[in-house]
Amino acid sequence: MQNKYLFILILLLFNTNIFAQLLYVQEANKMEHKTSDGKVHKIETLAFSPDAKWLATAGEGNDILIWDLGKNTLERTLKGHSQYINHVVFNQTGDKLASASDDGYVILWHVSTGQILKKIENAPPGNKYKGANFVLFDPTEQYLYFGGKNFRLNKCPVQGNSQPEEVFADLYILTTAAWTPDKKYLAIGCGKHIRFFDPVTKRTAFQITPNEDYVNDLCFSHDGSKLAAWSENGQLHLWEYPSRQPIFSQMAGDKGYSHILFSLDDKFLISGNSGTSYKIWDIETQELALQEKSHQQAVANFAFNNKSGQLYVAGSDGQLKSYNLSNKPFNIPAQPPTNTTSTPATTINRAITDKATIVFNNSTIQVEIWDDEKIDGDIVSLFFNDECVLKEYAIQKDKKAITLHLPEEQPCKLVLYAHNLGKTPPNTAALNVTDGKISRQIKLSSDMKKSEAIKLLYRAK
């Protein structure tokens, strides 16, 4: 439990007048997504049970962690997936959980026991594009709907041993989905479109095309009157629903995917993928209400606890932080002075030389760093696109591994930054970079004036 407090001034605009409303934000708790391999991994997805007793987190590390929010402890670890987990969702009673993974499987779990009730293939055996991006219970909870990288939407009964049925096919990867407020349609992100699938006719009833880029996430407001979506180019879109009349569309973050979320009162929209910050947008004024740096790496996802009202913010650094939100001040204790660090916020104050360029076919890569020569006290940091992903590390003979995620067709840079000069300048480090199929071993060097770097690019086949 942490006691870090901060308060934010939000400006709300009404017609031509400006009124100041104080929104106080109190960091309440912090947890780590540490899986059974003993490592802290990126959180891609999180979900609360309807009664807010359980919180499920998943992503890298292949495990699903079930947290008891009453005790604020890890209750159990669900093991069954072999690759990255993209989505988890509880049923309406909270006794079952469904998960979708890049390993090509959708798994139905019994939450209290951790038992696997059903394991379903998203694509036929041998299919290269098998990963499942999402899974949802249908409104009756008799079926699971799921889809992903095989361009297909499947339906499978929750009970029994029936095989999944393909009910919809598209020309694009299915990225995300949500039931419409009236439960009549399933809104699906398909490339640059949001298609509204009718499970009765098994056809697209209508569609929205926000822009010319991929739709990464979509969600409906709690009152059912609005639909929001995030596009790959960093745009946030909002429509009236069911009229589908546009409300606004604006740049909200960096290029790449982000999850989005309505606040419990539907007055705000939360988005990520803006450096290491999350943003809160005022829907009425269509203005940015808050931008808060919360993590050491990109903010990946968020969820509201509908009982406590707390906002949970998950990061690519594996940290999960919860915040109390209020329009009244919290009791703010005096804070001790913080220690300064020698780690720079950016590497632009040095000459950077590109040592190599590597093109990968997978978006997730692992970087290993070690000293393949004599240990002489070199201390370095690694910067990924000016974001510190390994801080002031004393290079050892043993390999240190970190995981990075590359946006599609967007050049990235991994820079070695020296904090000292060891006994034998310049500081050098051996790096092995792999996506599981393509691997390159490269040696980088850095002194106090210049740094070497690797250019990285993800290009899907």
C-alpha positions in Angstrom: 0.0 0.0 0.0 1.4 3.3 -1.0 0.6 6.8 0.4 1.4 8.9 -2.6 -1.1 11.7 -3.1 -1.6 14.3 -5.8 -4.3 16.7 -6.7 -5.2 17.9 -10.1 -7.1 21.0 -11.2 -9.6 20.3 -14.0 -11.0 23.1 -16.1 -14.5 22.5 -17.3 -15.8 24.6 -20.1 -19.5 25.5 -20.3 -20.5 27.6 -23.3 -18.3 30.7 -23.1 -17.5 30.6 -19.4 -14.8 28.7 -17.7 -15.4 27.1 -14.3 -12.7 25.5 -12.2 -13.6 22.2 -10.5 -11.1 20.5 -8.3 -10.7 16.8 -8.8 -8.5 15.2 -6.2 -6.7 12.0 -7.0 -5.2 9.8 -4.3 -3.0 6.8 -5.2 -4.4 4.1 -3.0 -2.5 0.9 -3.8 0.1 -0.7 -6.0 0.5 -4.3 -7.1 2.9 -6.2 -9.3 1.9 -8.7 -12.0 4.6 -11.3 -11.0 3.8 -14.6 -12.6 5.0 -18.1 -11.8 8.4 -17.6 -13.5 9.2 -15.1 -10.8 9.3 -12.1 -13.2 7.1 -9.0 -13.3 5.4 -8.9 -16.7 3.3 -6.4 -18.7 -0.4 -6.3 -17.9 -2.4 -6.4 -21.2 -5.9 -7.0 -19.7 -7.7 -6.7 -16.4 -11.3 -7.4 -15.3 -13.3 -7.1 -12.1 -15.9 -9.7 -11.1 -19.4 -8.1 -10.9 -19.3 -8.1 -7.1 -15.8 -6.7 -7.1 -14.5 -9.5 -5.0 -12.0 -10.7 -7.6 -9.7 -8.8 -9.9 -8.0 -10.8 -12.8 -4.8 -9.5 -14.5 -3.0 -11.1 -17.5 -0.7 -10.4 -20.4 2.9 -11.5 -20.6 4.1 -14.4 -18.5 1.2 -16.6 -19.8 -0.5 -16.8 -16.3 -3.7 -15.2 -15.1 -3.5 -13.7 -11.6 -6.6 -13.7 -9.4 -6.5 -11.0 -6.7 -8.7 -11.0 -3.6 -9.6 -7.3 -3.3 -11.0 -7.7 0.2 -7.7 -9.0 1.5 -5.6 -7.2 -1.1 -3.7 -10.4 -1.8 -3.0 -12.7 -4.7 -5.5 -15.5 -4.3 -4.4 -17.9 -7.1 -2.6 -18.3 -10.4 -4.4 -19.8 -13.4 -2.0 -21.7 -15.6 -3.1 -23.0 -19.0 -2.0 -20.7 -21.7 1.4 -20.9 -23.4 1.6 -17.4 -25.0 0.6 -13.8 -24.4 -2.9 -13.4 -23.0 -5.0 -10.7 -24.8 -8.3 -10.6 -22.9 -10.1 -11.8 -19.8 -13.7 -11.4 -18.9 -16.0 -12.6 -16.0 -19.5 -13.9 -16.4 -22.4 -12.2 -14.7 -22.2 -14.2 -11.5 -18.4 -14.0 -11.2 -17.8 -17.7 -10.8 -16.4 -18.2 -14.3 -13.7 -16.4 -16.3 -12.9 -16.7 -20.0 -9.5 -15.8 -21.5 -8.2 -15.4 -25.1 -4.5 -15.9 -26.0 -2.0 -15.7 -28.8 -1.5 -19.4 -28.3 -4.8 -19.9 -30.3 -6.9 -21.0 -27.4 -9.9 -19.7 -25.5 -10.1 -21.1 -22.0 -13.1 -21.2 -19.6 -12.1 -21.3 -16.0 -13.8 -21.9 -12.6 -12.5 -19.0 -10.6 -12.7 -20.4 -7.1 -10.9 -23.6 -7.9 -8.8 -22.6 -10.9 -10.1 -25.6 -12.8 -10.1 -25.5 -16.6 -13.8 -26.1 -17.6 -13.2 -25.9 -21.3 -10.3 -25.2 -23.7 -11.4 -24.2 -27.2 -9.3 -23.7 -30.4 -9.7 -20.3 -32.1 -8.5 -21.7 -35.4 -8.0 -25.2 -36.9 -4.7 -27.0 -36.1 -1.8 -25.8 -38.2 -3.4 -22.4 -39.0 -0.6 -19.8 -38.9 -2.9 -17.0 -37.8 -4.5 -18.6 -34.7 -4.3 -16.0 -31.9 -7.5 -15.0 -30.1 -7.8 -11.3 -29.4 -11.0 -11.3 -27.4 -13.7 -13.5 -25.9 -17.2 -12.5 -24.6 -20.1 -14.3 -23.0 -23.3 -13.8 -24.9 -26.1 -12.0 -23.1 -27.7 -15.4 -22.1 -24.3 -16.7 -21.0 -25.0 -19.9 -22.9 -22.3 -19.2 -25.5 -18.9 -17.8 -25.9 -18.1 -15.5 -28.8 -14.4 -15.1 -29.7 -12.2 -14.0 -32.6 -8.8 -12.7 -33.6 -5.9 -13.1 -36.0 -7.7 -15.7 -38.2 -10.3 -13.1 -39.4 -13.1 -15.2 -38.0 -15.7 -14.9 -35.3 -16.5 -18.2 -33.5 -19.4 -19.2 -31.3 -19.2 -22.1 -28.8 -21.6 -23.4 -26.1 -20.5 -22.9 -22.5 -21.8 -26.3 -21.6 -21.0 -29.6 -23.2 -18.3 -30.7 -25.6 -19.5 -29.1 -28.8 -16.9 -27.7 -31.2 -16.9 -24.0 -32.1 -19.0 -22.8 -35.0 -17.7 -20.1 -37.4 -20.4 -17.5 -37.6 -18.7 -14.5 -39.3 -15.6 -14.0 -41.6 -13.9 -10.8 -42.5 -11.0 -9.5 -44.6 -9.3 -8.1 -41.6 -8.1 -9.2 -38.2 -10.8 -9.0 -35.5 -9.2 -6.8 -32.8 -11.9 -6.1 -30.2 -15.6 -6.5 -29.6 -18.5 -5.4 -27.3 -22.2 -6.1 -27.1 -24.4 -3.1 -27.9 -26.5 -1.8 -25.0 -29.6 -3.5 -26.3 -27.7 -6.8 -26.7 -28.9 -7.1 -30.2 -25.6 -6.7 -32.0 -22.0 -7.5 -31.4 -19.8 -4.5 -32.3 -16.5 -5.8 -33.7 -13.3 -4.0 -34.7 -12.4 -5.3 -38.1 -9.5 -3.4 -39.7 -10.6 0.3 -40.1 -14.3 -0.6 -39.6 -16.6 -1.3 -36.6 -19.0 -3.9 -37.9 -22.3 -4.5 -36.1 -22.8 -8.3 -36.3 -26.4 -9.7 -35.9 -26.1 -13.1 -34.3 -29.6 -14.0 -35.5 -29.0 -13.4 -39.2 -25.3 -13.9 -38.9 -24.7 -10.8 -41.1 -23.4 -7.3 -40.6 -26.4 -5.0 -39.9 -24.4 -1.8 -40.4 -20.9 -0.4 -39.8 -18.9 2.7 -38.8 -15.6 3.6 -40.4 -13.8 6.1 -38.1 -10.8 6.7 -40.4 -8.3 4.8 -42.5 -6.5 3.1 -39.6 -7.1 0.0 -37.6 -9.7 0.1 -34.8 -7.8 -1.2 -31.7 -10.5 -0.9 -29.0 -14.1 0.2 -28.5 -16.6 0.5 -25.7 -20.1 1.7 -24.9 -21.0 4.1 -22.1 -22.8 2.6 -19.1 -26.1 4.4 -20.0 -25.8 3.1 -23.5 -26.0 6.5 -25.2 -22.4 6.7 -26.5 -19.8 4.6 -28.4 -16.1 5.3 -28.2 -13.2 3.8 -30.2 -9.5 4.1 -30.5 -7.6 4.0 -33.9 -4.1 2.8 -34.5 -3.0 6.3 -35.5 -3.7 7.6 -31.9 -7.2 9.0 -32.6 -10.0 8.9 -30.1 -13.5 8.8 -31.6 -16.9 9.3 -29.9 -20.5 8.9 -31.3 -24.0 9.1 -30.1 -25.7 5.7 -30.0 -27.8 4.3 -31.5 -27.9 7.2 -34.0 -24.2 6.8 -34.6 -23.9 10.6 -35.0 -20.3 11.8 -34.5 -19.5 13.8 -31.4 -15.8 14.3 -31.8 -12.7 12.7 -33.2 -9.3 14.0 -32.2 -5.6 13.0 -31.7 -5.4 11.6 -28.1 -2.0 9.8 -27.9 0.9 8.2 -29.7 0.6 6.0 -32.7 -0.1 2.5 -31.7 -2.9 0.8 -29.8 -4.6 1.8 -26.6 -7.5 0.6 -24.5 -10.2 3.1 -23.6 -12.8 3.3 -20.8 -15.8 5.4 -19.7 -15.9 6.6 -16.1 -18.6 5.2 -14.0 -20.7 8.4 -14.3 -20.1 8.5 -18.1 -18.7 12.0 -17.9 -15.2 11.1 -18.8 -13.2 8.9 -21.2 -9.9 7.4 -20.2 -7.2 6.6 -22.7 -3.5 5.5 -22.6 -0.6 5.2 -25.0 0.7 8.7 -24.4 4.3 8.1 -23.2 4.0 6.8 -19.7 0.8 8.7 -18.9 -2.9 8.1 -19.0 -5.4 10.8 -20.1 -8.9 11.7 -18.9 -11.1 13.5 -21.4 -14.1 15.6 -20.5 -16.9 14.4 -22.8 -19.1 17.5 -22.4 -16.4 20.0 -23.2 -14.4 17.6 -25.4 -11.3 18.9 -23.7 -8.4 17.1 -22.0 -9.1 17.2 -18.3 -6.1 15.4 -16.9 -2.8 13.9 -18.1 -1.0 12.0 -15.4 2.3 10.2 -15.6 1.7 7.0 -13.6 4.1 4.3 -14.8 7.7 3.7 -16.0 6.5 2.3 -19.3 3.4 2.9 -21.4 0.0 2.6 -19.8 -1.7 -0.5 -21.1 -5.2 -0.7 -19.7 -7.6 0.4 -17.0 -10.7 -0.6 -15.1 -13.1 0.9 -12.5 -14.0 -1.0 -9.4 -17.8 -0.4 -9.4 -18.0 -0.9 -5.6 -15.2 1.4 -4.4 -15.2 3.7 -7.4 -11.4 3.4 -7.6 -9.7 3.6 -11.0 -7.1 0.8 -11.6 -4.4 1.7 -14.1 -2.2 -1.1 -15.5 1.2 -0.5 -17.2 3.6 -2.3 -19.5 6.0 -2.2 -16.6 3.9 -4.8 -14.8 2.6 -2.3 -12.2 -1.0 -2.0 -11.3 -2.0 1.2 -9.4 -5.4 2.2 -8.0 -6.6 5.7 -7.5 -9.3 7.3 -5.4 -11.1 10.1 -7.2 -13.1 12.8 -5.4 -14.2 16.4 -5.7 -13.2 17.0 -2.1 -9.6 17.2 -0.7 -8.0 14.2 0.9 -5.9 14.5 4.0 -2.5 14.9 2.5 0.5 14.0 4.8 3.8 15.8 4.4 6.0 14.0 2.0 9.8 13.4 2.5 12.1 14.9 -0.1 12.6 12.6 -3.0 16.1 11.4 -4.0 17.3 12.7 -7.3 18.6 10.2 -9.9 21.3 10.6 -12.5 19.2 8.8 -15.1 18.3 11.4 -17.8 14.7 11.7 -19.0 15.9 11.5 -22.6 19.0 10.6 -24.5 19.0 13.6 -26.9 21.9 15.2 -25.1 24.3 12.7 -26.8 25.4 11.9 -30.3 23.7 8.6 -31.2 25.1 6.3 -33.8 22.9 3.5 -35.3 24.9 0.2 -35.2 22.3 -2.0 -36.9 18.7 -2.3 -38.1 16.6 -5.4 -37.4 13.2 -6.2 -38.9 11.0 -8.6 -36.9 7.8 -10.4 -37.9 6.5 -10.5 -34.3 5.6 -7.4 -32.2 6.9 -8.8 -28.9 10.7 -9.0 -28.6 13.1 -10.1 -25.8 16.4 -8.2 -25.3 19.2 -9.8 -23.3 22.1 -7.7 -22.1 25.4 -8.9 -20.5 29.2 -8.4 -20.5 30.9 -10.8 -22.8 34.3 -9.5 -21.8 35.9 -8.5 -18.5 33.7 -7.1 -15.7 35.1 -3.6 -15.1 32.3 -1.7 -13.4 30.3 -0.5 -16.4 26.9 1.1 -15.4 24.4 1.7 -18.2 20.8 2.3 -19.0 18.8 1.1 -22.0 16.4 3.6 -23.6 13.6 2.4 -25.9 12.3 5.4 -27.9 13.6 7.8 -25.2 11.9 5.8 -22.4 14.2 4.2 -19.8 13.5 0.4 -19.8 16.6 -0.6 -17.9 17.9 1.9 -15.3 21.5 2.3 -14.1 22.3 -1.4 -14.5 25.8 -2.7 -13.5 26.5 -5.1 -16.4 27.2 -8.7 -15.3 28.3 -11.9 -16.9 24.8 -13.3 -16.4 22.2 -12.2 -19.0 19.5 -9.7 -18.0 16.3 -10.0 -20.0 13.6 -7.4 -20.7 10.6 -7.6 -23.0 9.6 -4.9 -25.4 6.6 -4.3 -27.7 7.1 -2.9 -31.2 4.3 -0.9 -33.0 3.7 -2.1 -36.5 5.6 -0.3 -39.3 6.9 2.3 -36.8 10.8 2.5 -36.5 12.0 2.2 -32.9 15.4 2.8 -31.4 17.1 1.0 -28.5 20.0 3.1 -27.1 22.8 2.1 -24.7 23.5 5.0 -22.3 26.7 5.0 -20.1 26.5 6.5 -16.6 30.2 6.1 -15.9 33.4 4.9 -17.5 34.6 1.6 -16.3 38.2 0.6 -16.0 38.4 0.1 -19.8 36.4 2.8 -21.6 34.1 3.0 -23.4 31.4 1.0 -21.7 30.4 -2.0 -23.8 27.6 -4.5 -23.6 26.5 -7.6 -25.6 22.9 -7.7 -26.6 20.8 -10.5 -28.1 17.5 -9.4 -29.6 14.9 -12.0 -30.6 11.2 -12.3 -31.4 11.4 -16.1 -31.1 12.2 -16.6 -34.8 14.7 -13.9 -35.7 17.7 -13.4 -33.5 20.6 -11.0 -33.7 23.6 -10.6 -31.3 25.1 -7.1 -31.4 27.7 -5.3 -29.2 27.0 -1.7 -28.3 29.3 0.9 -26.7 28.8 4.3 -25.0 30.8 6.9 -23.2 29.9 10.3 -21.7 29.5 12.0 -25.1 28.1 9.4 -27.5 25.9 6.3 -27.5 25.3 3.5 -30.0 21.8 2.2 -30.8 19.9 -0.5 -32.6 17.0 0.4 -34.9 14.0 -2.0 -34.6 11.1 -2.5 -36.8 8.0 -4.7 -36.6 6.6 -5.7 -40.0 3.9 -8.3 -40.0 4.0 -10.9 -42.7 
